[in-house]
Short mmCIF file of C-alpha atoms in Angstrom, two decimals:
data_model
loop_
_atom_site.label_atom_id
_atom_site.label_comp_id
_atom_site.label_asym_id
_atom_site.label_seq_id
_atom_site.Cartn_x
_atom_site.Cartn_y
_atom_site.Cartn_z
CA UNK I 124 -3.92 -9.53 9.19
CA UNK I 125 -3.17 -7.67 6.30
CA UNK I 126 -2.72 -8.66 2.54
CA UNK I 127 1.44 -8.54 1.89
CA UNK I 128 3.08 -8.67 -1.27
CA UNK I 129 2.86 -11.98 -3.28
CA UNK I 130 0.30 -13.32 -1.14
CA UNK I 131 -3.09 -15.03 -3.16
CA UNK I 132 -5.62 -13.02 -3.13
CA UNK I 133 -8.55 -13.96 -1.59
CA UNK I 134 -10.85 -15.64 -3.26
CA UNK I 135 -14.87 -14.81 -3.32
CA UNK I 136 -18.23 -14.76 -5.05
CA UNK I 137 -20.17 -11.63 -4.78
CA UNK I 138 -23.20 -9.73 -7.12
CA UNK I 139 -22.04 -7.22 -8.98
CA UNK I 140 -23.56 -4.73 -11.66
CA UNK I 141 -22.94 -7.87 -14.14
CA UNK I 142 -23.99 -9.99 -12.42
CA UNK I 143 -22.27 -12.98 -9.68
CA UNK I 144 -19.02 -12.71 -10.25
CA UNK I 145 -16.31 -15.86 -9.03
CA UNK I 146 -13.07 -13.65 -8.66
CA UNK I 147 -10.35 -16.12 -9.19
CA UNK I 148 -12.43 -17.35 -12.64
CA UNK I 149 -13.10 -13.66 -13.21
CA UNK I 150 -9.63 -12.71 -13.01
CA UNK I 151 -8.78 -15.85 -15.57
CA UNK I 152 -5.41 -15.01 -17.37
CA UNK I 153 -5.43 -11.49 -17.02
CA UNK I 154 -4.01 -9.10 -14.83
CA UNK I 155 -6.94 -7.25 -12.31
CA UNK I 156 -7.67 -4.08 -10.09
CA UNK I 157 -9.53 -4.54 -7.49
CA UNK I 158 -10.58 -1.34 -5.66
CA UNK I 159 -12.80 -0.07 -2.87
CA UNK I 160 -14.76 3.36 -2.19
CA UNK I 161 -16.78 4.53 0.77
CA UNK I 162 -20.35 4.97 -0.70
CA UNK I 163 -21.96 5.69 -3.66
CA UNK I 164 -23.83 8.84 -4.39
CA UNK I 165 -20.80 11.09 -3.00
CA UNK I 166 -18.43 13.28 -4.28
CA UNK I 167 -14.67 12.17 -4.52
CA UNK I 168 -15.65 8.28 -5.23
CA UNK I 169 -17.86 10.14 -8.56
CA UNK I 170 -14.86 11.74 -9.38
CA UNK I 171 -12.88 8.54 -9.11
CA UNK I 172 -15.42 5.95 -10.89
CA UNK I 173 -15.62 8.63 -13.52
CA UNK I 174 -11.87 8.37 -13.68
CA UNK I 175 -11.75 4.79 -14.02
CA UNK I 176 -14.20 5.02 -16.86
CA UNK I 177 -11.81 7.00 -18.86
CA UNK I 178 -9.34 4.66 -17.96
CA UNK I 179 -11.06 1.36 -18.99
CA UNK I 180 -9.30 1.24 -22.61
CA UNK I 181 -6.24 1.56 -21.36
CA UNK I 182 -6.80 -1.04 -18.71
CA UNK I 183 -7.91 -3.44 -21.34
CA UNK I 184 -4.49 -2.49 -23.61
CA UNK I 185 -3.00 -3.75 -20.49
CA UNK I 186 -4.77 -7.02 -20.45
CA UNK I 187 -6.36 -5.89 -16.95
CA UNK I 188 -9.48 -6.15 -15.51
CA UNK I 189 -11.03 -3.58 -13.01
CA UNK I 190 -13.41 -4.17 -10.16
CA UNK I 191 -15.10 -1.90 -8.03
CA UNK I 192 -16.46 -2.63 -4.26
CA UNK I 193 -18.89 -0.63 -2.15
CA UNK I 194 -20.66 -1.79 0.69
CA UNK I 195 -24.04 -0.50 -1.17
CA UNK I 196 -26.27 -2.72 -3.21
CA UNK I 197 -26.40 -3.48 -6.98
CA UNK I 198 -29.46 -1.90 -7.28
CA UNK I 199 -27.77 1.40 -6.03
CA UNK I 200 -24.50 0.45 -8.28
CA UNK I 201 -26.86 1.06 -11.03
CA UNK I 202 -28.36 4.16 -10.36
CA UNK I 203 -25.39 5.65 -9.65
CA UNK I 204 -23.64 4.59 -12.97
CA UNK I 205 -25.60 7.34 -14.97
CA UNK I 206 -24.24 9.87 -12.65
CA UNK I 207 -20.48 8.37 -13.26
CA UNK I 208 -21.23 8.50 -16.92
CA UNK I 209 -22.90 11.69 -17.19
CA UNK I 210 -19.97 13.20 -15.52
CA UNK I 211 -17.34 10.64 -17.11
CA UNK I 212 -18.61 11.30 -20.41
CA UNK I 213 -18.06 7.61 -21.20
CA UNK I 214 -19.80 4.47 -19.86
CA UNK I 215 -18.89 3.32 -16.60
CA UNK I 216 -18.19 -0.14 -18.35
CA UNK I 217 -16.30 -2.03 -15.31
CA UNK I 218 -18.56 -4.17 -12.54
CA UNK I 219 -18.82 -2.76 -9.51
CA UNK I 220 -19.24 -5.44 -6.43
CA UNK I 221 -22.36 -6.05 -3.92
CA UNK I 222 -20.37 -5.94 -0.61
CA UNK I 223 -23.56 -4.71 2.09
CA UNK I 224 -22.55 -8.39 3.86
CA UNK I 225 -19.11 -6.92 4.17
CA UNK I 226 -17.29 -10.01 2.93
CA UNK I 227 -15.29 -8.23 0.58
CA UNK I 228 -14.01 -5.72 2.80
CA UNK I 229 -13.38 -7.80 6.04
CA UNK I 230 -11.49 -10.78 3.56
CA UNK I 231 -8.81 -7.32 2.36
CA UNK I 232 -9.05 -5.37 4.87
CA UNK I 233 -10.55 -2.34 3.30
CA UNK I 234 -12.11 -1.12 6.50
CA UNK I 235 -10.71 1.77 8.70
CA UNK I 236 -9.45 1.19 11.92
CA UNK I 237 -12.72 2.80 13.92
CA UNK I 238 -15.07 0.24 12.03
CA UNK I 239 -18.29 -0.09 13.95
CA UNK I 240 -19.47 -3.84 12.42
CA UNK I 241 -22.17 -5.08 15.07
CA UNK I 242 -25.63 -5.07 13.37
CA UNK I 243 -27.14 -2.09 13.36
CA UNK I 244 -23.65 -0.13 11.65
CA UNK I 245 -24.87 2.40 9.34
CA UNK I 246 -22.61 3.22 6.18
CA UNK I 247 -20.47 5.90 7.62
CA UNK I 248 -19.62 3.23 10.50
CA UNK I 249 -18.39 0.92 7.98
CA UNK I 250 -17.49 2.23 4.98
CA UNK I 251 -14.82 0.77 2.92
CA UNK I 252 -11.64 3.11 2.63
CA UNK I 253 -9.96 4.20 -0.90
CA UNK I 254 -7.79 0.49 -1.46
CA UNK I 255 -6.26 -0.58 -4.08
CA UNK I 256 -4.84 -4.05 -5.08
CA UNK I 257 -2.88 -5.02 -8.33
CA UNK I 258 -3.24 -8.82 -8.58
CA UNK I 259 -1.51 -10.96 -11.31
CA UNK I 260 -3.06 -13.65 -13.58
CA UNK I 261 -1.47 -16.19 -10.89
CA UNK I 262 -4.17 -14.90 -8.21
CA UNK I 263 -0.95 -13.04 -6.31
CA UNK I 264 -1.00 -9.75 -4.84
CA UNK I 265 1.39 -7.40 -6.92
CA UNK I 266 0.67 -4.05 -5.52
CA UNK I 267 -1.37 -2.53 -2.65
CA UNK I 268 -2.32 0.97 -1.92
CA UNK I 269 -4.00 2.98 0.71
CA UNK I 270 -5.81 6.12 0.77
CA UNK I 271 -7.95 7.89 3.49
CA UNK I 272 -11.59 8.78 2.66
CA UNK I 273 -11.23 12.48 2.23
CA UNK I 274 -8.53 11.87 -0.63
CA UNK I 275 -9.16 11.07 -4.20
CA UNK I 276 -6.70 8.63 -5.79
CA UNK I 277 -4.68 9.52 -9.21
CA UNK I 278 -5.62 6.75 -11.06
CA UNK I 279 -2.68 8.07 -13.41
CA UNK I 280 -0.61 6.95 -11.07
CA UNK I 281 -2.17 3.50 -10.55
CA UNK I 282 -2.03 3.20 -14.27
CA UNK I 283 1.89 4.06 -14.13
CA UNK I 284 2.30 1.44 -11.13
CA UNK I 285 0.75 -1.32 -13.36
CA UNK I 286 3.19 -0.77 -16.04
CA UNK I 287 5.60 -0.56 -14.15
CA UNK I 288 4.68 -3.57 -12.29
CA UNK I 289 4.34 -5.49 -15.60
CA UNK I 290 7.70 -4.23 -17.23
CA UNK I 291 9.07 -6.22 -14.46
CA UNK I 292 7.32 -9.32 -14.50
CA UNK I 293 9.54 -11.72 -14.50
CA UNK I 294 12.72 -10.27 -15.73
CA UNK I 295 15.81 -8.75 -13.40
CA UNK I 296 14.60 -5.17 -13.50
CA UNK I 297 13.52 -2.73 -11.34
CA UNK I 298 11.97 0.77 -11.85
CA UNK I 299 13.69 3.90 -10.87
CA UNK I 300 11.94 6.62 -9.47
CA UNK I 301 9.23 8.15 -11.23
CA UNK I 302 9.37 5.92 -13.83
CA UNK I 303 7.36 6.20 -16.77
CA UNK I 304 6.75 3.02 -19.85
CA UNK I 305 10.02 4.12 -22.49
CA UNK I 306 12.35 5.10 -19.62
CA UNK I 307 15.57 2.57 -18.63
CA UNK I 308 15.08 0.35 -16.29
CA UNK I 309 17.68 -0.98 -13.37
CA UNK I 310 19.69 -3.94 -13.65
CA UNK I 311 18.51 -6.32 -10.62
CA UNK I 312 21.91 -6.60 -8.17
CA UNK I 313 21.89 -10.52 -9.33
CA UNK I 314 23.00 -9.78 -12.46
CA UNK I 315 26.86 -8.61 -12.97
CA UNK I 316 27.74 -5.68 -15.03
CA UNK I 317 29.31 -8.19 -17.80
CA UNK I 318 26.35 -10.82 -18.02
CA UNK I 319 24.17 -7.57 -18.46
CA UNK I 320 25.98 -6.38 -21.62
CA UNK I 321 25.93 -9.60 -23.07
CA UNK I 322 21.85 -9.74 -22.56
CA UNK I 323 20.81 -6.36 -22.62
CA UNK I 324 23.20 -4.27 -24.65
CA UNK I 325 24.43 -0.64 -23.53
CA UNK I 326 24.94 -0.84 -19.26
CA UNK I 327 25.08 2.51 -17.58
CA UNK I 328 26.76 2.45 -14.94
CA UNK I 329 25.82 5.51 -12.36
CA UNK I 330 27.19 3.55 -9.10
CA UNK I 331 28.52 0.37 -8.70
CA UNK I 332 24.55 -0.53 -7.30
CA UNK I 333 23.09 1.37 -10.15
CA UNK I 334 23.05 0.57 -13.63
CA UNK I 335 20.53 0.91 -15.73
CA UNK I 336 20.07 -0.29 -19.12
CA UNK I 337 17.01 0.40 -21.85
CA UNK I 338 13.90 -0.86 -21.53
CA UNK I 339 13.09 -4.56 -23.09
CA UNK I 340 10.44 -4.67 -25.43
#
């Protein structure tokens, strides 16, 4: 069965490129990515760790950690981090998970539907597709997404969905949208018009369902 919103996420222990890794202890108090490519060594999941690599400052502004999986070995994971880097221009300073026992993949799902998993599967039979999971420092599932093998992800957008997933942590707002960090945010339906004012200043009002108010923070 799939991994819904707000469910834990499962917990493992898996090698990685530094070394065994405990994911709920990894994770600790800090938010996490956890996402999945098909193989190293190929083009669009280059293109994507190289992304990531970019990306790892302003993961760690976000007080988020980022984990790769592959159903290839460390020893490959390392290899193939000079190619990330060489194309990245940075280090690909993020671990990337051990996952040829297919733990990883089977425990979220990250496996297409046509899967071929007796013994004897090569790669291509059981490669992991593009997933991504947002968890939260309280080992719950915040965000999910899914991509087919043949397309790249815009980690941009990831990056947008994990501020906007942490702008409303907590608090009775919801993003429009769109929505980009700076931009008002909507009033959650629990809150009246009045009681908004009084906690959050200026209301909009654009419908009676719609108000939006600027963001906190």
């Amino acid at each position: 069965m799939s991994l819904r919103i707000n469910d834990v996420a499962p917990d493992f222990t898996a090698d990685s490129t530094a070394g065994q890794i405990h994911f709920h202890d990894w994770v600790g108090d800090s938010y996490a990515i956890l996402f999945s490519h098909p193989k190293d060594f190929t083009p669009v999941c280059t293109t994507e760790f190289s992304a990531v690599a970019q990306l790892v400052p302003e993961f760690e502004k976000r007080n988020t950690k980022v984990l790769g999986v592959s159903v290839d070995s460390v020893e490959e994971h390392v290899k193939w981090k000079a190619d990330i880097a060489s194309l990245a221009g940075v280090p690909a300073n993020f671990p990337i998970i051990d996952d040829t026992s297919l733990t990883v993949s089977k425990l979220y799902d990250m496996l297409p539907a046509e899967a071929w998993l007796p013994d004897g599967r090569t790669a291509a039979d059981s490669a992991s597709v593009r997933t991504v999971f947002i968890v939260g420092p309280d080992k719950k599932v915040r965000l999910t997404m899914s991509y087919p093998m043949s397309v790249g992800r815009n980690f941009a957008e990831i990056l947008r969905a994990l501020d906007a997933v942490q702008a409303t942590e907590g608090v009775p707002f919801a993003t429009p949208a769109n929505w980009v960090p700076g931009q008002d945010v909507i009033v959650a339906l629990s809150v009246s018009t009045e009681d908004a004012r009084t906690r959050f200043g200026d209301v909009d009002v654009k419908l009676p369902y719609l108000r939006t108010v600027k963001a906190q923070g």
